[in-house]
């Protein structure tokens, strides 16, 4: 009988622990977001109504990064819509100045092509400023840029574009 009471007390202790932990867990579970297809009560916003989920742009594949670094001497290629989308800025970081020289060649006109939209953007030339691109001899460790005119805002964030500068082609870059 003593053995039965010892087990009984142990069971009661375990049961009390389970009940106590259940009480602590229930309030947290009661605030979980509503299942799909249902709406939250009018007084309480659901957890999904918090900060919007932002899709991250598709980054360049590792093989492409290695290719641009080994063949063209550049890395960290990026295409961003700036100035409310009126300008698309292409930038890159030079890791080998000799290989990156063709990207800064004054004789070559760069182009940004958006095949999905059927659009080809060019670097504008302003009277007092000149072309909106850097054309100096590249230096290792420095970043360079060029700006493409996007009047009419035909190219937008999320679009896939190709950059063509002479023999240099960077395909399927995502506008950020």
Short mmCIF file of C-alpha atoms in Angstrom, two decimals:
data_model
loop_
_atom_site.label_atom_id
_atom_site.label_comp_id
_atom_site.label_asym_id
_atom_site.label_seq_id
_atom_site.Cartn_x
_atom_site.Cartn_y
_atom_site.Cartn_z
CA UNK A 1 0.00 0.00 0.00
CA UNK A 2 2.87 2.35 0.67
CA UNK A 3 4.15 1.59 -2.83
CA UNK A 4 0.74 2.55 -4.30
CA UNK A 5 0.72 5.87 -2.41
CA UNK A 6 4.25 6.71 -3.68
CA UNK A 7 3.18 6.12 -7.26
CA UNK A 8 -0.01 8.00 -6.65
CA UNK A 9 1.86 11.04 -5.34
CA UNK A 10 4.26 10.89 -8.31
CA UNK A 11 1.36 10.72 -10.74
CA UNK A 12 -0.32 13.65 -9.03
CA UNK A 13 2.89 15.67 -9.25
CA UNK A 14 3.24 14.86 -12.94
CA UNK A 15 -0.39 15.66 -13.60
CA UNK A 16 -0.08 18.97 -11.75
CA UNK A 17 3.03 19.81 -13.84
CA UNK A 18 1.24 19.00 -17.10
CA UNK A 19 -1.79 21.05 -16.11
CA UNK A 20 0.37 24.00 -15.03
CA UNK A 21 2.37 23.93 -18.26
CA UNK A 22 -0.85 23.65 -20.26
CA UNK A 23 -2.15 26.79 -18.58
CA UNK A 24 0.99 28.67 -19.55
CA UNK A 25 0.86 27.42 -23.15
CA UNK A 26 -2.84 27.98 -23.82
CA UNK A 27 -2.82 31.79 -23.80
CA UNK A 28 0.05 31.87 -26.29
CA UNK A 29 -1.72 29.37 -28.54
CA UNK A 30 -4.95 31.34 -28.34
CA UNK A 31 -3.32 34.24 -30.17
CA UNK A 32 -2.14 32.25 -33.17
CA UNK A 33 -3.14 33.63 -36.59
CA UNK A 34 -6.46 32.57 -38.04
CA UNK A 35 -6.47 29.68 -40.53
CA UNK A 36 -6.44 30.47 -44.24
CA UNK A 37 -9.78 31.64 -45.58
CA UNK A 38 -10.96 33.15 -42.29
CA UNK A 39 -10.70 36.70 -41.03
CA UNK A 40 -9.49 38.03 -37.72
CA UNK A 41 -11.98 39.57 -35.26
CA UNK A 42 -12.65 43.26 -35.90
CA UNK A 43 -10.94 44.43 -32.71
CA UNK A 44 -7.72 42.46 -33.10
CA UNK A 45 -5.46 42.56 -36.15
CA UNK A 46 -4.02 39.21 -37.13
CA UNK A 47 -0.30 38.48 -36.96
CA UNK A 48 -0.22 38.45 -40.76
CA UNK A 49 -1.32 42.10 -40.78
CA UNK A 50 2.07 43.15 -39.40
CA UNK A 51 4.98 44.19 -41.58
CA UNK A 52 4.55 43.30 -45.26
CA UNK A 53 6.62 40.44 -46.62
CA UNK A 54 9.14 41.77 -49.08
CA UNK A 55 10.46 39.53 -51.78
CA UNK A 56 14.19 39.58 -52.03
CA UNK A 57 15.58 39.93 -55.55
CA UNK A 58 17.10 36.86 -57.08
CA UNK A 59 20.82 37.19 -56.59
CA UNK A 60 23.42 36.19 -59.14
CA UNK A 61 24.24 32.48 -59.14
CA UNK A 62 27.62 31.44 -57.75
CA UNK A 63 28.75 30.20 -61.16
CA UNK A 64 27.92 33.56 -62.72
CA UNK A 65 29.78 35.40 -59.93
CA UNK A 66 32.84 33.26 -60.57
CA UNK A 67 32.55 33.84 -64.34
CA UNK A 68 32.35 37.65 -64.05
CA UNK A 69 35.25 37.65 -61.59
CA UNK A 70 37.54 35.40 -63.64
CA UNK A 71 36.74 36.66 -67.14
CA UNK A 72 35.85 40.33 -66.61
CA UNK A 73 37.51 41.13 -63.27
CA UNK A 74 34.32 42.46 -61.66
CA UNK A 75 32.02 41.38 -58.85
CA UNK A 76 28.97 42.65 -56.93
CA UNK A 77 26.93 43.49 -60.03
CA UNK A 78 23.75 45.32 -59.15
CA UNK A 79 20.95 47.06 -61.02
CA UNK A 80 18.79 49.51 -59.05
CA UNK A 81 15.92 51.81 -59.90
CA UNK A 82 16.75 55.26 -58.49
CA UNK A 83 15.27 58.74 -58.67
CA UNK A 84 11.70 57.40 -58.47
CA UNK A 85 12.40 54.95 -61.28
CA UNK A 86 13.49 57.59 -63.83
CA UNK A 87 17.05 56.24 -63.79
CA UNK A 88 18.33 52.66 -63.65
CA UNK A 89 21.81 52.49 -62.10
CA UNK A 90 24.17 49.62 -62.92
CA UNK A 91 27.14 49.29 -60.57
CA UNK A 92 30.02 46.87 -60.17
CA UNK A 93 33.15 46.40 -58.08
CA UNK A 94 36.52 45.92 -59.82
CA UNK A 95 38.77 43.11 -58.61
CA UNK A 96 41.12 42.99 -61.65
CA UNK A 97 41.70 46.35 -63.37
CA UNK A 98 43.17 44.91 -66.58
CA UNK A 99 40.22 42.61 -67.21
CA UNK A 100 37.69 45.35 -66.34
CA UNK A 101 39.03 47.93 -68.84
CA UNK A 102 36.43 47.13 -71.55
CA UNK A 103 33.60 48.13 -69.20
CA UNK A 104 34.97 51.70 -68.95
CA UNK A 105 35.84 52.05 -72.65
CA UNK A 106 34.75 55.48 -73.97
CA UNK A 107 34.27 54.13 -77.50
CA UNK A 108 31.60 51.60 -76.49
CA UNK A 109 28.02 52.59 -75.81
CA UNK A 110 26.45 50.52 -73.01
CA UNK A 111 22.85 49.36 -73.19
CA UNK A 112 20.34 47.95 -70.74
CA UNK A 113 17.93 45.56 -72.42
CA UNK A 114 14.66 44.40 -70.85
CA UNK A 115 13.64 41.47 -73.08
CA UNK A 116 10.28 40.93 -71.34
CA UNK A 117 9.30 44.54 -72.06
CA UNK A 118 11.04 44.85 -75.43
CA UNK A 119 12.94 47.93 -74.23
CA UNK A 120 16.53 49.07 -74.76
CA UNK A 121 17.79 51.85 -72.48
CA UNK A 122 20.90 53.94 -73.16
CA UNK A 123 23.19 56.10 -71.04
CA UNK A 124 22.11 59.72 -71.54
CA UNK A 125 24.60 62.46 -72.37
CA UNK A 126 23.97 65.84 -70.77
CA UNK A 127 25.46 69.06 -72.18
CA UNK A 128 27.26 70.30 -69.07
CA UNK A 129 27.82 66.96 -67.34
CA UNK A 130 28.54 64.55 -70.19
CA UNK A 131 27.63 60.87 -70.18
CA UNK A 132 26.20 59.53 -66.94
CA UNK A 133 28.88 56.89 -66.49
CA UNK A 134 32.40 56.59 -65.18
CA UNK A 135 34.95 56.19 -67.95
CA UNK A 136 38.27 56.52 -66.12
CA UNK A 137 40.80 53.71 -66.08
CA UNK A 138 39.49 51.16 -63.55
CA UNK A 139 41.34 50.70 -60.27
CA UNK A 140 41.22 47.48 -58.26
CA UNK A 141 39.05 47.74 -55.16
CA UNK A 142 36.90 50.61 -56.46
CA UNK A 143 33.24 50.53 -57.46
CA UNK A 144 31.96 52.04 -60.70
CA UNK A 145 28.51 52.89 -62.00
CA UNK A 146 26.55 54.03 -65.02
CA UNK A 147 23.03 55.38 -65.24
CA UNK A 148 20.47 54.48 -67.89
CA UNK A 149 17.61 56.83 -68.74
CA UNK A 150 14.25 55.22 -67.95
CA UNK A 151 11.85 57.95 -69.04
CA UNK A 152 8.33 56.61 -68.96
CA UNK A 153 9.42 54.17 -66.23
CA UNK A 154 9.13 51.17 -68.53
CA UNK A 155 11.66 49.14 -66.50
CA UNK A 156 10.58 48.60 -62.91
CA UNK A 157 11.77 46.90 -59.76
CA UNK A 158 11.65 43.13 -60.12
CA UNK A 159 12.19 43.14 -63.91
CA UNK A 160 14.94 40.96 -65.37
CA UNK A 161 17.40 42.88 -67.53
CA UNK A 162 20.58 42.34 -69.53
CA UNK A 163 23.53 44.74 -69.50
CA UNK A 164 25.58 44.90 -72.71
CA UNK A 165 28.86 46.83 -72.88
CA UNK A 166 30.70 45.77 -76.04
CA UNK A 167 31.63 42.11 -75.55
CA UNK A 168 30.54 42.18 -71.88
CA UNK A 169 27.09 40.68 -71.28
CA UNK A 170 25.50 40.38 -67.84
CA UNK A 171 22.24 38.55 -68.36
CA UNK A 172 19.17 38.07 -66.18
CA UNK A 173 19.99 40.66 -63.52
CA UNK A 174 17.05 41.71 -61.35
CA UNK A 175 16.26 45.39 -60.89
CA UNK A 176 16.18 46.21 -57.17
#
